[in-house]
Amino acid sequence: MTQAKDEIKIGGLGASRKRVEDNRFIRGKGRYVDDIVLPGMLHMEILRSPVAHARITSIDTSKAWTIPGVRLVLTGEMMAARNLAWMPTLSYDTQAVLATDKVRFQGQEVACVIADDPYIAKDACEAIVVEYEPLPVIVNPTQALADGAPVIRDDKENQPDNVAFTWEVGDRQGTDDAFAKADLVSKLDLHYPRSHPSPLECCGSIADFDRSTSKLTVYMTTQAPHIIRAAVALVAELPEHMIRIISPDLGGGFGNKVPVYPGYVMSILASILLERPVKWIEDKSGNLISTGFGRDVYLHGELALRKDGKILAVRMHTDSDHGAFFADAQPSKFKIGLMHSTFACYDVPTAHLTARGVYTNKAPGGVAYRCSFRVTEAMYFQERMVQAAADDLGMDQAEFRRRNFVRDDDFPHRTPFGFLTDSGQYNKCLDVGLEAIGYADFLTEKAEAKKRGRLLGIGISTMTEPLGAGNSREYDILGIKMFDSAELRVHMTGKAILRTGAKSQGQGHETTWAQIVAHELGIPADDITVEEGDTDTAPFGMGTYASRSTPVAGAAVAMVSRKVRAKARKLAAHLLEVSEEDIEWELGRFYVRSAPAHGVTIQECAMAAYSNMPDGMEPGLENVSYYDPPNLTWPFGCYIATVEVDPQTGVWDVLRMVAVDDCGVRINPMIVEGQIMGGLTEAYAMASNQFITFDAQGNCVGSNYMDYMLPTAWETPGYELHEVVTPSPHHPIGAKGVGECATVGGPAAFVNAVLDAIRDTGVRNIDMPLLPDRVYEALTKRHDVSG
Ligand code: CDP
């Protein structure tokens, strides 16, 4: 049998191994925060503001205190007395834990009640009387930047207006010069609307402070338990070893479970004050209106073009709406995340980006919803601009991309904004996609259909995106450098336990990490237990978001396995009575080079590590690895959608969706395909229907699943998946991240397809979601439709 076949047999790299975690999930045996019941546990409920902007004139909690079973009522004033009314955000801003002076968005936390059961706590919340003095409400950047606009963050010194930040990057002069020489300038204005990650499980925590040991244990829905431990240590001034954060099974995260929310802080304080475990479980509307939103960015974009189709320069300005607190959970030192990773797959000589972030009366925005810190917006803007430019030039959209792609032999390639891309086969991916969709035939079919009044369209979206923050030089969270970790302990019998600093929320790490160990050590994946999420046992890591797990923690898993193999090699030399230099390795076995039949298995080496080690060697077979990646990984996606638009109603249907993903070496092809399908479904939802907006009073429209669509199998189109493999040159097993690629690249393919179908109207843009009434308006009124 070949090594590759052996490897598939033991569940190594390339095996579509069934997800081991599903054994408990499909039996209803998952252990989520809400499943945990501790002796003497109390329950916390939060009173939220019904209005978006108002001064609090009084809070009367007297009636709430009289309700039997109520143990504690917390207000902003009480938090302020403990210096906890405000907390730092991951973007170096501050955020109210409980409002003291004003409420700044609908759903903001105003008070909370801790009681014997959640129903009593809820009733008591309703008994709290809050008087509000309404203030003018600001719900978009135009209002925020208008002369005389009320200052939302009047709590901050030196904050005369609603600008949260300004930032610029790139070569302004060089870009201006290139625009002066352009044959054509293509312009586009777009809005990427607010969206909500909306994991099925909402946020929650159980804080359990034990006065007798001084230990605080917090079960918490967090994607980054070690960061939370560091934050609690800093804010609550508790020693780190006395804080244990446990993130049990998570029902999705998608970036929503990265920030620190007031509910976590209040449950911790309540447990310390009451010396009882305190559970807080958010309800769905609470989650939808108050926790980290994504997107909400306005773009003005320009491309300087030569008439042969070459892009000479890119100019972009973005206005992003961050809500009331600049709480983006992003570890880059750049104010608008990685927006400037845009145009990385195209060979663009020069570019310039200015960015401005504003405060509005909305919940904090800007979380990386299945995204690497604004990369979704960046790639959407890029691919919409690319299609508009091809149209302006009268050039085929595939050909336009081909003329501008970075070529295979141009790597490593410095992007116009300074990133270093290192690998890819962009033309090949496009070819595979065009071939799969039958590009030429579809264009003919489209022309024929048009004669009969039918509107068919085809949209392409091609992009490379940076996945895998760090490296530690450029990325940190609150000063903690970005890296990740793995600890591997091989037991005497050759079974093993692996712990990492990542934290799966459904991505299948328990399955795939074991496959990497199987690949490196030849231990069958079924013999390896994977654990994540407990800061008392897992090595320090930065958690899981932005598809960083495979690029960073996955790399650490390979590296720690190699360290263990290096020790096993010494043990093998001892057992085989030869020197280490005379030993060869094959999957799961060391053998003597000159006598291949003479060998020992990795399991025999493990036994020897505890029972027969050479003189002077420490017993045991375990190690730990902290991995600081030299670069981000750069997967590539090519998404092509065909649609038909009904001219009578504006309703559009997806005919086909082809996805070609190059995420380097695939650890588990089945899981990768699942990630891509899930990502495309979210992309389709955002492009077509999903809408969480705010009315003029700042009321959140979309605060429940009657209004905010989560696509089911019924609405979801079918997907045709293809792959190209260009290994990452620096990742130890050549893998690149993939989890978010389809969400990032997918939306532009659907939107481009609809705009292609109605191209004859001259309409250049309809903002997402492309609801039928918007498409109908564009068709009948022949003008752009902004969101
Ligand atoms: O950080 P996150 O887990 O969300 O994203 P990821 O690193 O892209 O991985 C998502 C899932 O796909 C994990 O189970 C990975 O191990 C798996 N994967 C894979 O099998 N092969 C790759 N080249 C990339 C990811």
PDB file of C-alpha atoms in Angstrom, residues 186-193 299 301-303 305 311 316 342-343 346 376-392 397 400-401 458-463 687 744-759 762-768 770 784-786:
ATOM      1  CA  SER A 186     -14.579  54.198 -13.593  1.00  0.00           C
ATOM      2  CA  LYS A 187     -16.458  55.273 -10.449  1.00  0.00           C
ATOM      3  CA  LEU A 188     -18.828  53.512  -8.120  1.00  0.00           C
ATOM      4  CA  ASP A 189     -20.610  54.316  -4.857  1.00  0.00           C
ATOM      5  CA  LEU A 190     -21.714  51.378  -2.746  1.00  0.00           C
ATOM      6  CA  HIS A 191     -23.012  50.507   0.683  1.00  0.00           C
ATOM      7  CA  TYR A 192     -22.301  47.188   2.357  1.00  0.00           C
ATOM      8  CA  PRO A 193     -25.245  47.079   4.770  1.00  0.00           C
ATOM      9  CA  LEU A 299     -17.578  53.283  -0.376  1.00  0.00           C
ATOM     10  CA  GLY A 301     -14.316  53.914  -5.359  1.00  0.00           C
ATOM     11  CA  GLU A 302     -12.455  54.893  -8.524  1.00  0.00           C
ATOM     12  CA  LEU A 303     -10.354  52.887 -10.947  1.00  0.00           C
ATOM     13  CA  LEU A 305      -7.955  52.460 -16.528  1.00  0.00           C
ATOM     14  CA  ILE A 311      -5.837  48.942 -14.110  1.00  0.00           C
ATOM     15  CA  MET A 316     -11.053  54.458  -2.365  1.00  0.00           C
ATOM     16  CA  THR A 342      -8.350  44.929  -1.446  1.00  0.00           C
ATOM     17  CA  PHE A 343      -7.073  44.380  -5.002  1.00  0.00           C
ATOM     18  CA  TYR A 346      -4.670  42.143  -9.231  1.00  0.00           C
ATOM     19  CA  THR A 376     -15.564  41.004   3.294  1.00  0.00           C
ATOM     20  CA  GLU A 377     -16.328  44.619   2.525  1.00  0.00           C
ATOM     21  CA  ALA A 378     -12.958  45.053   0.810  1.00  0.00           C
ATOM     22  CA  MET A 379     -13.517  42.128  -1.549  1.00  0.00           C
ATOM     23  CA  TYR A 380     -17.136  43.055  -2.258  1.00  0.00           C
ATOM     24  CA  PHE A 381     -16.131  46.596  -3.200  1.00  0.00           C
ATOM     25  CA  GLN A 382     -13.248  45.277  -5.275  1.00  0.00           C
ATOM     26  CA  GLU A 383     -15.332  42.851  -7.284  1.00  0.00           C
ATOM     27  CA  ARG A 384     -18.187  45.274  -7.814  1.00  0.00           C
ATOM     28  CA  MET A 385     -15.692  47.889  -9.013  1.00  0.00           C
ATOM     29  CA  VAL A 386     -14.056  45.343 -11.300  1.00  0.00           C
ATOM     30  CA  GLN A 387     -17.352  44.470 -12.964  1.00  0.00           C
ATOM     31  CA  ALA A 388     -18.332  48.129 -13.351  1.00  0.00           C
ATOM     32  CA  ALA A 389     -14.925  48.910 -14.884  1.00  0.00           C
ATOM     33  CA  ALA A 390     -15.207  46.029 -17.376  1.00  0.00           C
ATOM     34  CA  ASP A 391     -18.659  47.333 -18.349  1.00  0.00           C
ATOM     35  CA  ASP A 392     -17.344  50.892 -18.692  1.00  0.00           C
ATOM     36  CA  GLN A 397     -15.624  40.676 -17.376  1.00  0.00           C
ATOM     37  CA  PHE A 400     -10.745  42.055 -17.796  1.00  0.00           C
ATOM     38  CA  ARG A 401      -9.820  40.017 -14.723  1.00  0.00           C
ATOM     39  CA  ILE A 458     -23.721  35.957 -15.017  1.00  0.00           C
ATOM     40  CA  GLY A 459     -21.608  37.339 -12.186  1.00  0.00           C
ATOM     41  CA  ILE A 460     -18.002  36.569 -11.337  1.00  0.00           C
ATOM     42  CA  SER A 461     -16.128  37.265  -8.149  1.00  0.00           C
ATOM     43  CA  THR A 462     -12.428  36.457  -7.810  1.00  0.00           C
ATOM     44  CA  MET A 463     -10.366  37.322  -4.781  1.00  0.00           C
ATOM     45  CA  ALA A 687     -27.009  39.401  -1.261  1.00  0.00           C
ATOM     46  CA  VAL A 744     -16.197  37.009   1.653  1.00  0.00           C
ATOM     47  CA  GLY A 745     -16.135  36.349  -2.085  1.00  0.00           C
ATOM     48  CA  GLY A 746     -19.668  35.078  -2.640  1.00  0.00           C
ATOM     49  CA  PRO A 747     -21.871  38.194  -2.322  1.00  0.00           C
ATOM     50  CA  ALA A 748     -20.321  40.032  -5.284  1.00  0.00           C
ATOM     51  CA  ALA A 749     -20.928  37.048  -7.583  1.00  0.00           C
ATOM     52  CA  PHE A 750     -24.685  37.111  -6.890  1.00  0.00           C
ATOM     53  CA  VAL A 751     -24.950  40.912  -7.119  1.00  0.00           C
ATOM     54  CA  ASN A 752     -22.814  41.086 -10.263  1.00  0.00           C
ATOM     55  CA  ALA A 753     -25.039  38.446 -11.852  1.00  0.00           C
ATOM     56  CA  VAL A 754     -28.242  40.411 -11.198  1.00  0.00           C
ATOM     57  CA  LEU A 755     -26.673  43.642 -12.481  1.00  0.00           C
ATOM     58  CA  ASP A 756     -25.432  41.784 -15.539  1.00  0.00           C
ATOM     59  CA  ALA A 757     -28.990  40.588 -16.188  1.00  0.00           C
ATOM     60  CA  ILE A 758     -30.354  44.147 -16.140  1.00  0.00           C
ATOM     61  CA  ARG A 759     -27.323  45.767 -17.764  1.00  0.00           C
ATOM     62  CA  GLY A 762     -27.791  51.354 -17.556  1.00  0.00           C
ATOM     63  CA  VAL A 763     -28.154  50.747 -13.791  1.00  0.00           C
ATOM     64  CA  ARG A 764     -24.717  50.499 -12.193  1.00  0.00           C
ATOM     65  CA  ASN A 765     -25.666  49.530  -8.690  1.00  0.00           C
ATOM     66  CA  ILE A 766     -28.330  48.153  -6.406  1.00  0.00           C
ATOM     67  CA  ASP A 767     -27.238  47.930  -2.788  1.00  0.00           C
ATOM     68  CA  MET A 768     -27.633  44.674  -0.910  1.00  0.00           C
ATOM     69  CA  LEU A 770     -31.233  42.819  -3.670  1.00  0.00           C
ATOM     70  CA  ASP A 784     -29.229  53.063  -9.132  1.00  0.00           C
ATOM     71  CA  VAL A 785     -30.874  51.948  -5.900  1.00  0.00           C
ATOM     72  CA  SER A 786     -29.013  52.671  -2.714  1.00  0.00           C
TER      73      SER A 786
END
